[in-house]
Amino acid sequence: MTTTPIDAAAAARPFRLPRAGAPLLALCAVAGFSALFVLFPQIDIAVSGLFHDPAQGFAASHMPGLKLLRKSSTWVMAVLLGLALWRLCRACRGAAGSRLGVMRPALCVMAGLALGPGLLVNAVLKEWWGRPRPIQVDLFGGDAPFAAAWRITDACASNCSFVSGEASSAAWMAGAVLILAPGRILLASGVALYGAALSLNRLAFGGHFLSDILLAWAMTGLVLAILHRLTVAEAGRGHVGDFRARFLASTAPRA
């Protein structure tokens, strides 16, 4: 059976997070960024203003290279999702005892995509919060009033600014590499830098405010961290059956 570098890295160095470390860190990031931008909404205006020209608008949105960078994310996501699906298929053909160990990281990644960028970001926040994009607000040539992060408005009807779907997908890509290939730190760092470039691109295009991007990363990280804790990390510390067996052995009367 063919072994890829990602499989080899995962087998050589299992990815185990501290019990509450990653979820707690991500939750603190969500709370911290939320407090920052609710208390100081002018940060969003100032940062977006760096990319806006009164005469040309958000000029970066017309640059072919940056447009190509944005389109490339679809292919990178497809590759990562394809790798996760391939690992599931391989697990189904493997020995019964090793199937779950191979399947858990792939299932974690796929569930993270569905629940993070899919459900939380695109289906809930972007559809119900109504925050207008920078290019739509009156401060940057649009008609809608500026709305701070977490403020629910009716200024945008659908596919709104809060939070960034593409930044959420970029965060998922970085997390997917960490989970599928835990030993490839340089690879994960490269994907994270690529994701940061994609996110900055949305800022330069006038598609999102800085708070949309940072909160998208933090929320997606929280979803992935919780899923990893429930599926991969806990499994790596021993199954419930193993714990029961050790408990019974420790309480059994000694001869």
Short mmCIF file of C-alpha atoms in Angstrom, two decimals:
data_model
loop_
_atom_site.label_atom_id
_atom_site.label_comp_id
_atom_site.label_asym_id
_atom_site.label_seq_id
_atom_site.Cartn_x
_atom_site.Cartn_y
_atom_site.Cartn_z
CA MET A 1 0.00 0.00 0.00
CA THR A 2 1.38 3.42 -0.98
CA THR A 3 2.40 5.74 1.84
CA THR A 4 2.42 9.49 1.31
CA PRO A 5 4.64 11.98 3.19
CA ILE A 6 1.56 13.18 5.06
CA ASP A 7 0.79 9.64 6.27
CA ALA A 8 4.42 9.09 7.27
CA ALA A 9 4.51 12.31 9.26
CA ALA A 10 1.25 11.51 11.01
CA ALA A 11 2.48 8.05 11.99
CA ALA A 12 5.88 9.25 13.13
CA ARG A 13 4.69 12.09 15.31
CA PRO A 14 1.08 11.93 16.56
CA PHE A 15 -0.50 15.33 17.04
CA ARG A 16 -1.51 15.65 20.68
CA LEU A 17 -2.68 18.93 22.13
CA PRO A 18 -2.89 19.74 25.83
CA ARG A 19 -6.25 18.82 27.28
CA ALA A 20 -7.73 22.32 27.27
CA GLY A 21 -4.86 24.24 25.72
CA ALA A 22 -5.91 24.78 22.12
CA PRO A 23 -9.68 25.20 22.69
CA LEU A 24 -9.05 27.59 25.57
CA LEU A 25 -6.53 29.59 23.56
CA ALA A 26 -8.93 29.86 20.61
CA LEU A 27 -11.79 30.86 22.91
CA CYS A 28 -9.64 33.57 24.46
CA ALA A 29 -8.76 34.80 20.97
CA VAL A 30 -12.45 35.05 20.04
CA ALA A 31 -13.24 36.90 23.27
CA GLY A 32 -10.20 39.16 23.02
CA PHE A 33 -10.74 40.16 19.39
CA SER A 34 -14.44 40.69 20.04
CA ALA A 35 -13.78 43.00 22.97
CA LEU A 36 -11.09 44.90 21.06
CA PHE A 37 -13.23 45.69 18.03
CA VAL A 38 -16.44 46.34 19.96
CA LEU A 39 -14.68 48.83 22.23
CA PHE A 40 -12.56 50.37 19.49
CA PRO A 41 -14.48 50.07 16.18
CA GLN A 42 -12.37 52.85 14.68
CA ILE A 43 -9.58 50.29 14.23
CA ASP A 44 -11.61 48.68 11.43
CA ILE A 45 -12.14 52.04 9.74
CA ALA A 46 -8.48 53.04 10.02
CA VAL A 47 -7.13 49.75 8.64
CA SER A 48 -9.54 49.61 5.71
CA GLY A 49 -8.74 53.24 4.99
CA LEU A 50 -5.13 52.25 4.31
CA PHE A 51 -6.28 50.38 1.20
CA HIS A 52 -8.82 52.92 -0.02
CA ASP A 53 -8.20 55.82 -2.38
CA PRO A 54 -10.98 58.43 -2.74
CA ALA A 55 -10.42 58.59 -6.50
CA GLN A 56 -9.87 54.88 -7.27
CA GLY A 57 -11.62 53.14 -4.42
CA PHE A 58 -10.05 49.83 -3.41
CA ALA A 59 -7.61 49.74 -6.34
CA ALA A 60 -6.05 46.40 -5.33
CA SER A 61 -9.27 44.62 -6.33
CA HIS A 62 -8.40 45.25 -9.97
CA MET A 63 -4.89 43.73 -9.87
CA PRO A 64 -4.71 40.47 -11.91
CA GLY A 65 -2.12 38.87 -9.63
CA LEU A 66 -4.24 39.38 -6.52
CA LYS A 67 -7.31 38.09 -8.35
CA LEU A 68 -5.37 34.95 -9.25
CA LEU A 69 -4.27 34.54 -5.63
CA ARG A 70 -7.90 34.63 -4.54
CA LYS A 71 -8.94 32.01 -7.10
CA SER A 72 -6.10 29.70 -6.10
CA SER A 73 -7.66 29.02 -2.71
CA THR A 74 -10.34 26.84 -4.32
CA TRP A 75 -7.70 24.48 -5.68
CA VAL A 76 -5.74 24.31 -2.43
CA MET A 77 -8.90 23.53 -0.47
CA ALA A 78 -9.82 20.85 -2.99
CA VAL A 79 -6.40 19.21 -2.63
CA LEU A 80 -6.63 19.13 1.18
CA LEU A 81 -10.19 17.83 1.14
CA GLY A 82 -9.16 15.22 -1.43
CA LEU A 83 -6.33 14.05 0.84
CA ALA A 84 -8.75 13.69 3.74
CA LEU A 85 -11.16 11.66 1.59
CA TRP A 86 -8.29 9.51 0.30
CA ARG A 87 -7.22 8.71 3.84
CA LEU A 88 -10.78 7.66 4.66
CA CYS A 89 -10.82 5.34 1.67
CA ARG A 90 -7.47 3.86 2.69
CA ALA A 91 -8.74 3.33 6.23
CA CYS A 92 -11.73 1.37 4.96
CA ARG A 93 -9.35 -1.01 3.18
CA GLY A 94 -6.96 -1.37 6.13
CA ALA A 95 -6.93 -3.68 9.11
CA ALA A 96 -9.91 -3.27 11.43
CA GLY A 97 -7.74 -2.40 14.41
CA SER A 98 -6.06 0.52 12.70
CA ARG A 99 -9.04 1.99 10.85
CA LEU A 100 -10.20 4.40 13.52
CA GLY A 101 -6.72 5.76 14.10
CA VAL A 102 -6.41 6.64 10.41
CA MET A 103 -9.97 7.87 10.04
CA ARG A 104 -10.15 10.23 13.03
CA PRO A 105 -7.88 13.01 11.71
CA ALA A 106 -9.60 12.93 8.31
CA LEU A 107 -13.06 13.00 9.87
CA CYS A 108 -11.97 15.84 12.17
CA VAL A 109 -10.81 17.90 9.19
CA MET A 110 -13.95 17.25 7.14
CA ALA A 111 -16.27 17.97 10.08
CA GLY A 112 -14.30 21.15 10.77
CA LEU A 113 -14.89 22.39 7.23
CA ALA A 114 -18.60 21.67 7.47
CA LEU A 115 -19.14 23.16 10.93
CA GLY A 116 -16.68 26.09 10.76
CA PRO A 117 -16.61 27.78 7.35
CA GLY A 118 -19.79 25.99 6.30
CA LEU A 119 -22.31 26.26 9.12
CA LEU A 120 -21.05 28.84 11.63
CA VAL A 121 -19.55 31.37 9.22
CA ASN A 122 -21.49 31.16 5.97
CA ALA A 123 -24.87 29.82 7.06
CA VAL A 124 -25.25 31.71 10.35
CA LEU A 125 -23.05 34.79 10.77
CA LYS A 126 -22.81 36.01 7.18
CA GLU A 127 -26.51 35.50 6.56
CA TRP A 128 -27.95 36.87 9.81
CA TRP A 129 -25.67 39.67 11.10
CA GLY A 130 -26.15 42.03 8.15
CA ARG A 131 -22.85 43.87 8.43
CA PRO A 132 -22.05 45.79 5.21
CA ARG A 133 -18.66 45.29 3.60
CA PRO A 134 -16.12 48.15 3.56
CA ILE A 135 -16.81 48.78 -0.12
CA GLN A 136 -20.52 49.21 0.74
CA VAL A 137 -20.20 51.74 3.57
CA ASP A 138 -20.49 55.49 3.08
CA LEU A 139 -17.01 56.11 4.47
CA PHE A 140 -15.55 54.38 1.41
CA GLY A 141 -17.93 55.48 -1.32
CA GLY A 142 -20.91 53.23 -0.60
CA ASP A 143 -24.39 53.96 0.73
CA ALA A 144 -24.60 51.93 3.97
CA PRO A 145 -23.60 53.20 7.42
CA PHE A 146 -20.62 51.60 9.11
CA ALA A 147 -21.48 48.83 11.59
CA ALA A 148 -19.10 47.61 14.27
CA ALA A 149 -18.27 43.95 14.78
CA TRP A 150 -21.07 41.83 16.33
CA ARG A 151 -23.67 44.54 15.68
CA ILE A 152 -26.74 43.10 13.93
CA THR A 153 -28.10 45.40 11.21
CA ASP A 154 -30.29 45.28 8.12
CA ALA A 155 -27.82 47.21 5.96
CA CYS A 156 -26.84 44.02 4.11
CA ALA A 157 -29.35 41.39 3.04
CA SER A 158 -27.16 38.34 2.27
CA ASN A 159 -23.53 37.17 2.09
CA CYS A 160 -22.46 40.02 4.34
CA SER A 161 -19.15 41.07 5.82
CA PHE A 162 -19.27 39.52 9.30
CA VAL A 163 -17.25 37.31 9.34
CA SER A 164 -14.98 36.51 6.39
CA GLY A 165 -15.77 33.21 4.71
CA GLU A 166 -12.49 33.16 2.81
CA ALA A 167 -10.46 33.91 5.93
CA SER A 168 -12.32 31.11 7.68
CA SER A 169 -11.42 28.75 4.83
CA ALA A 170 -7.80 29.92 5.03
CA ALA A 171 -7.74 29.11 8.75
CA TRP A 172 -9.25 25.70 8.00
CA MET A 173 -6.49 24.99 5.47
CA ALA A 174 -3.78 25.74 8.04
CA GLY A 175 -5.54 23.61 10.65
CA ALA A 176 -6.09 20.77 8.20
CA VAL A 177 -2.37 20.50 7.50
CA LEU A 178 -1.57 20.51 11.23
CA ILE A 179 -4.04 17.69 11.84
CA LEU A 180 -3.33 15.57 8.75
CA ALA A 181 0.45 16.07 8.80
CA PRO A 182 1.44 16.98 12.37
CA GLY A 183 5.14 16.44 11.75
CA ARG A 184 5.31 18.87 8.84
CA ILE A 185 5.74 22.14 10.71
CA LEU A 186 7.35 23.93 7.77
CA LEU A 187 4.52 22.83 5.50
CA ALA A 188 1.92 24.01 8.02
CA SER A 189 3.75 27.33 8.40
CA GLY A 190 3.77 27.78 4.63
CA VAL A 191 0.06 27.09 4.38
CA ALA A 192 -0.59 29.48 7.28
CA LEU A 193 1.36 32.23 5.48
CA TYR A 194 -0.58 31.49 2.31
CA GLY A 195 -3.82 31.75 4.29
CA ALA A 196 -2.69 35.05 5.79
CA ALA A 197 -2.03 36.36 2.27
CA LEU A 198 -5.53 35.29 1.20
CA SER A 199 -7.00 37.08 4.20
CA LEU A 200 -5.00 40.26 3.61
CA ASN A 201 -6.21 40.11 0.02
CA ARG A 202 -9.82 40.41 1.18
CA LEU A 203 -8.87 43.40 3.29
CA ALA A 204 -7.15 45.08 0.33
CA PHE A 205 -10.15 44.38 -1.93
CA GLY A 206 -12.52 46.15 0.44
CA GLY A 207 -14.37 42.88 0.95
CA HIS A 208 -13.89 42.65 4.71
CA PHE A 209 -12.84 44.58 7.77
CA LEU A 210 -9.90 43.49 9.90
CA SER A 211 -12.27 42.26 12.63
CA ASP A 212 -14.05 40.01 10.10
CA ILE A 213 -10.76 38.34 9.28
CA LEU A 214 -9.29 37.93 12.76
CA LEU A 215 -12.56 36.66 14.22
CA ALA A 216 -12.97 34.23 11.32
CA TRP A 217 -9.54 32.76 12.06
CA ALA A 218 -10.24 32.56 15.80
CA MET A 219 -13.71 31.01 15.40
CA THR A 220 -12.53 28.43 12.89
CA GLY A 221 -9.59 27.62 15.12
CA LEU A 222 -11.99 27.11 18.02
CA VAL A 223 -14.16 24.72 16.02
CA LEU A 224 -11.14 22.69 14.87
CA ALA A 225 -9.61 22.65 18.35
CA ILE A 226 -12.80 21.33 19.93
CA LEU A 227 -13.25 18.69 17.23
CA HIS A 228 -9.61 17.64 17.55
CA ARG A 229 -9.97 17.35 21.29
CA LEU A 230 -13.08 15.19 20.96
CA THR A 231 -11.94 12.93 18.13
CA VAL A 232 -8.16 12.74 17.83
CA ALA A 233 -6.55 13.90 21.06
CA GLU A 234 -8.84 11.99 23.44
CA ALA A 235 -8.53 8.85 21.34
CA GLY A 236 -4.74 9.15 21.51
CA ARG A 237 -4.88 9.09 25.32
CA GLY A 238 -6.71 5.77 25.42
CA HIS A 239 -10.17 4.39 24.69
CA VAL A 240 -12.96 4.19 27.25
CA GLY A 241 -12.63 0.40 27.19
CA ASP A 242 -8.92 0.64 28.00
CA PHE A 243 -9.65 2.93 30.94
CA ARG A 244 -12.29 0.53 32.25
CA ALA A 245 -9.87 -2.39 32.00
CA ARG A 246 -7.14 -0.50 33.87
CA PHE A 247 -9.63 0.58 36.55
CA LEU A 248 -10.86 -2.97 37.12
CA ALA A 249 -7.30 -4.26 37.25
CA SER A 250 -6.33 -1.67 39.86
CA THR A 251 -9.28 -2.50 42.12
CA ALA A 252 -9.08 -6.29 41.81
CA PRO A 253 -8.00 -8.11 45.01
CA ARG A 254 -4.36 -9.19 44.95
CA ALA A 255 -3.41 -12.83 45.55
#
